[in-house]
Structure formats: structure tokens, C-alpha cells
Amino acid sequence: MNITLNIRIAVLLLAMFFGSQVKAQSDRDLLAYADPRIGTAHSRWFYFTPGAVPFGMAKQAPSTNGSYGNKSGWEAVGYDQRHTSIEGFANFHEFQIGGVVFAPSVGKLQTLAGSLEHPETGYRSTFDHKDEIAMPGYYSVLLKDYKVKVELTSTKRVAFHRYTFPKTKQANIIFDIGHQQGESGVVTDAKVYLTADGRIEGYVITQPVYVQKYQPGADVKMYFSAVVNKKPIAFGTFNGESISTGTKSTSGKGAGLYLTFSTQENESISLKAGLSYTSIENARLNLKQEAAQLSFDQAKEQALNTWASYLGRIRVTSDNKNDLTKFYTGLYHALSGRGLASDVNGAYPKNDGSIGHIPLDKNNVPLHNHYNTDAIWGAFWNLTQLWAIAYPEYYSDWVKSQLLVYKDSGWLADGIANSRYVSGVGTNFVSLAIASAYNSGIRDFDVKTGYEAALKNELEFKNRPFGAGKPDLERFLKYGYVNHLDQGNGADENWKFSASHTLEYAFSCYAVSQWAKLLNKTDDYNRLTTLSDAWKTIFDPGSKFIRPKDEQGKFIANFNPKAAWRGFQEGNAWQYTFYVPQNPMGLISAIGKDDFNKRLDSIFTVSEKNKFGGGTTIDAFSGLESLYNHGNQPNLHISWLFNYAGKPSLTQKWVRKILDDFYGTEGIHGYGYGQDEDQGQLGAWYVMASMGLFDVKGFSDASPEIGLSAPVFNTIRIKGNKKYFSGKDFEIETENNNKGNRYVASFSLNGYPLKTPFMKLKDIQNGGKLLIRMDKTPKDVY
């Protein structure tokens, strides 16, 4: 489904209008290139939140099927561009977290959402995309059935709604609090009430599927306090379809409240809702401190400026509008996930369900924030690299946030929903990501505690909770690899993924070993380095595949390298054999340099026919048994391995083809067709790769290097950061860059030629200029 020209023009004109108003905000033009609706067919719950600010808590957004729930806790649900009706606007959107729906209607009050097939059975309304604007920081849509225009924007913790009604004596605003939304899981309790001074407040408590899997019995609480700028003529509560006119409070599953107004033609009613994961009192405080004096238009202006500033950290130029759209939409996604979980006063939800408090500075401002996060699985090949070069203050905040969970629970948590364990895939790469932050020069966190937590994550298994991941770590340490089982007890992570876990644990051990090296912890360094070679124990020299082994050290029989799920999580041996990012030269040597290049090149030649994933099949797992699957995490690095094998021209060739073919600019073909865009990971990969920058090792080296390829853009400017690095900008300029010239003829850094397609991360952080001369002829020696 193509995004209509009318929408494009509307978004562009809106950005141009604001740009003409705020000349000082030179980055406002970038908002026109970030299109939140790209890839919204079959997309995850937290994917589409255009009204939010970067890394915000308030993530109100339209929902087309959010009330449908999802059986496994992660399936596509929320907003799907193929749908034609909207059921309401949920204010919380995170991994495993969703709820607190507001919805306007006109006429007879309905208190259930209704269905996609029969929208008239509930308060949902039909809509057209031509009546919709979605851009970073602002969303609007016309609800056709009610002739109500809805607008959304936000501050960090406050959701702003504005509803413009027709002339009517029954304009309703529905507060649907007690129903399941997105990935929230079942509702166990809810409450909503109208206060004497006109506030609408309440909470909802849910039990998400993944929380129940990784921390049974734990729940997720969401609180809100909303104010409306007009007094209603009537009000009441409901529980499901049961309506109680004139009552001010109700509780339990299905709880909700409504307000009714008399409106003139085009009269607007605005709502401001303070949100919190800790209490109604803190929701009120968040509203007071962030938005007490802000109008909707002021909040929108502030949100657009914030997005312009964040997107403007990286400025690229190109004659190709599609490439600019892909880049800034990808960057928008990378900055949209992993939202705030702490309040303005530093209160945050702890792993045990109680409330913690982040220390305050002399101005009573929290020293850092806390965040909800999806698992870090694969994020070292996209998100953390982007954070390290352009958003180091967020990377630092994220590390401090993860250490809160460690201090509270005794273990690092790969993914968290209100600090509850939601590992997602049963591994735990937080230690790698923290080590990479330190190795990248981001060190303004509690290093002693951070290292302690990272080392424990790699080496300790006694009394380890299932939610902390690595349930088979004891076997990894016992055998030097995870022994394969064809049958096992409990969750799949306990027994099913022997080979992929061996590779993942080895890589993670390597990252922490490099940190140990910098800290002069020799014994730790030696032990972790030995474990980082675990991949060698399951490399089959006969087939030259990674192949699971049993506890006797024998390779498994009936081995099919294309089969997913037998020893390999969300992938197969074709994909995982290249999962030795810590030692690419060792893997190349084991396979043989010529065979390595031939195999990898042939993989991409075959995969190109299938759009580098699962083809046009709309399913998150559509490419799991293919040779290469860009739609999932395990092999996102392998197109960059040619740089190590003496064929950088093949990295340049295949990276560019992936950028051109896998990524699209419309609803169905956005991030492949599977659309499993885990909180911006695929978008961040595009951002890094299109700049010609990528580290296979995820900045895990003690002195990180970054691989180079052929940038898509004519010029690139990454803004410097004075707090963490030199503060000087880093520039990339390409000469003779066009669609015909896709190969690099030469690299020159600060006037000096580079002999290999690598440079130090410090070269970017210190500022400078990389000049790349492009040509139509492949070249492998510089």
C-alpha cells in the first residue's frame, strides 16, 4: 500500500511551515523525511508512536487492533496500515506494556472497542490515510464516523490529546482503562475515577505473557492523571458494556469512565495526561512539572524542536529522496524505542514490585533516568553503535538504568518491563553492551559495579533466575560449549539452542575480557578469552559449518544446515556459522579464505532473489530457514565480513544491495516484509550501513575499530559531543558518488590515505574528515 502523495505533501508543507517560523532550528527540515507509517503492516505493538518524543514515556498512538491482544506476547498488534478503522488511542506503548486508552465519539455512547470487521459494534471509527498526518512528535487523523479530528503530541511523561468535534449535544470522551492493549497481557485490576476538581485518574495492572514466562507472578502497573480544559455536561462509569450514569468511580477488569460535552462546530477539547509507572501521585507530579502551563500547540512545537535536534545529530545529503526518507525514518525508529520508566522526582519501579528512587543532584533533578527495554539481542550491530557515535549520553543513561536492576535484583536483565524480567530470547547480552560502552570511552557510570555485574553475567549460574537468561550457562562452563539435547524439560531456552548459545556466550565473554584487559584484571581476562574460543569446539572441519555437539563431544547426526530451531535460535547453521564476530580472521582461516569468500558471496547471490530475507511473505519468521535473513538479528553483520577476507568490494556491493532492496518506503515493504523491527534495530542498521560505518565486533574491542564501506550519501556530518569526546564534528564526503559508482577507489582520513577499510572509533569521536572517492570498478587493494 503506497503512502499517498497528498500525505507526503502535507507532511512536507507542515515541516516547511514550522521551519519558516523557527529559523534557529535549522534541523526542522529533517522532519519531512521521517515517516512513521513506513513498515506499519504487520508491525509490533511499540512500533508506531508518532506523538511521542525521543525515548519518552508518553507514547500515545492510534490503535487498529490493540484490543485483540496476542497469544505469544510479541506478535504484530497495534497499528496496521492495511486496516481501515481506529479503536482508540492508547497512551502506553512499550515491549510488554500497553494500556490506558482515550477515545472520542459522537452520539450514542458505546463502551467496547468493536471489531475490525464490524466497527459499528463499538466506539471505533473508520478513517482514511488521506486524512492522516504522522510525523515525529505529532499525529492527527479524522475519525470519519464521528467527524472528529484527533491530534496527539507529548512531553517526556505527559500525553497531549486534542479532539475537534462537530456541533453536537453528545460529544463523548471515553477513558477505557480496564481492557487489554497490545502486548500488555491480561488485566488483573483497574480503577478510574473523577475527582472533585475534574481530574480523571486511575491505574491498570496487567500480567504480560513474557513477564509470566520469565518472572512468574509479577505484574506491570500503569498510572495516569488527566485534566480536561472543559467541564462536561454529564459523566459516568462503565465496566465492559454495563454503564452507570452519574457515578464517579469504578474498578475491576473492564473499568472505564466517560465524559459528555455539548460542543459547537469545530470546537476543540484538550486533554493532558501525566503518566507514571509508580503512582497516581507521581503521574500528577509529572504533569505539573512538565506541562502545567503548556498548551497543546506549545507542546507540539516543543516536541517538533526536540525531534529536530535529535535527528540533526547526523546530517546527510543526497539527490535521492527515498534514501533520505529511509535514513531519517530509520533514525526515528532507533530513537523511539526503550522509553522512560522513571518519574521527574527519580521514582522508578523496582524488580520486586516496590518503588525505588534515583539519587538527585543539587537541583533535585535525578542523576539519570530509568528505561523500559526490549532485549539487547543483536542491538550491538545497530543500536549501541549508533548510540556510541551520536547519542553517548543516552548510552550512559541506559547503562546506569541496567545497573539499577542489577543492584535491586542481583542480576542483569536483558529486557525489562517495569524492571520485571522479560528476556525474550533467553540470552543476556547486557554485559557485552556495558563492556562496549566502557571500551568506547563512555565511562561515567559506576564502573566497579558495572564490571562486577558483567563478570557475574558471564560466569555465574548458581541461583540464577530464569529471567536473567543463560539457563544453560552451567553446561557451557562445564563442557566449554553447550551440549546439544534433542529433548528437554521446560522452556526451549533451557535445552534447545545449544549451538547458538555457545556462539553467543563466547562473543559476550570476549567483550568482557576486553574490558578486563583495560582494567588490568589478568586472571579474568585469561579465563574469558579462553571461553571466547568456544566456537572452535563446535566448528565441523569436514562440512565447515557450526554444528551442535552432544555431551560426549560428538557432532549430532542427521544434521541439516538449513533447519531452524534444532540447536539454533531463530536461525540455522548457514546463518550462525558466521557468528564469530570476536574473531573473524580465525573463522576465515578455519573455512579457508577462498572458500569463505565464495560461500559468503554465493549466499548473498541466492538471497538477493528472496529480498535478503523471507521474500514478500508477511511474517516475522519468514526467513528463518533461508541462507541469509536480514529481518532477524543473528546474521546482521555478515555482509561486512568481506572486509576481513580481502574482498572489501563485496562488502560494498552487498551492503548497498541490502540497503536498496530489503528496505522500502511504504507500509507493507518498509523493513523487509516481516516487519520485526525490534525497537529500531533494523532502522539503526540502515543508518549505520548507509553511512558506510559498521563494526562487526560491536565496539567490544579494547580499542574499537569500525569497518568502512561505500556511503549512500554525498556528505555526512556527525555532530561532536563535548561531554564525552572532543566536541568536534566528524565529516564524510564522497567524490563521484552516484548510482553507477558503487565501489570505493580510495579512503583518506584527515588527509592521509587508508590502506585498509578500517578506522578507529576514536577517529570519529575526535572529529575530522573521511574523504571517499567512488568508482564503478571494484577494488580490493588501496
XYZ file of N, CA and C in Angstrom, residues 105-106 148 163-173 230 233 260-269:
78
model
N -15.975 10.080 20.757
C -17.077 9.616 19.909
C -18.180 10.667 19.934
N -19.140 10.518 19.046
C -20.277 11.436 18.979
C -21.559 10.604 18.934
N -14.698 13.779 13.857
C -13.847 14.310 14.916
C -12.398 14.248 14.472
N -9.164 16.953 20.648
C -10.255 16.445 19.822
C -11.102 17.626 19.352
N -11.256 17.772 18.059
C -12.082 18.832 17.490
C -13.391 18.222 17.002
N -14.494 18.613 17.659
C -15.798 17.987 17.446
C -16.659 18.792 16.475
N -17.676 18.152 15.914
C -18.721 18.898 15.205
C -19.712 19.479 16.214
N -20.692 20.195 15.736
C -21.753 20.712 16.615
C -22.617 19.540 17.073
N -22.687 19.350 18.383
C -23.447 18.216 18.914
C -23.723 18.415 20.400
N -24.757 17.777 20.877
C -25.054 17.799 22.307
C -24.520 16.551 23.010
N -23.886 15.666 22.237
C -23.339 14.459 22.849
C -21.963 14.139 22.250
N -20.994 14.937 22.650
C -19.594 14.656 22.323
C -18.992 13.904 23.500
N -18.591 12.681 23.266
C -18.104 11.819 24.345
C -16.574 11.700 24.316
N -16.002 11.635 25.498
C -14.611 11.221 25.633
C -14.591 10.002 26.546
N -12.374 21.586 29.616
C -13.780 21.986 29.579
C -14.564 21.102 30.543
N -21.028 18.073 30.600
C -22.428 18.234 30.994
C -22.972 16.938 31.607
N -19.299 13.588 28.839
C -20.089 14.037 27.700
C -20.146 15.561 27.688
N -20.022 16.149 26.499
C -19.973 17.606 26.342
C -20.967 18.039 25.265
N -21.369 19.284 25.357
C -22.084 19.948 24.278
C -21.071 20.832 23.555
N -20.950 20.669 22.244
C -19.909 21.394 21.502
C -20.494 22.161 20.322
N -19.823 23.231 19.995
C -20.107 23.987 18.782
C -19.307 23.402 17.622
N -19.638 23.820 16.420
C -18.910 23.326 15.250
C -17.424 23.673 15.357
N -16.577 22.642 15.173
C -15.111 22.788 15.220
C -14.594 23.235 16.583
N -15.318 22.904 17.627
C -14.833 23.209 18.972
C -13.840 22.133 19.417
N -12.729 22.568 19.961
C -11.682 21.642 20.398
C -11.711 21.469 21.911
N -11.517 20.239 22.344
C -11.349 19.917 23.761
C -9.993 19.255 23.910
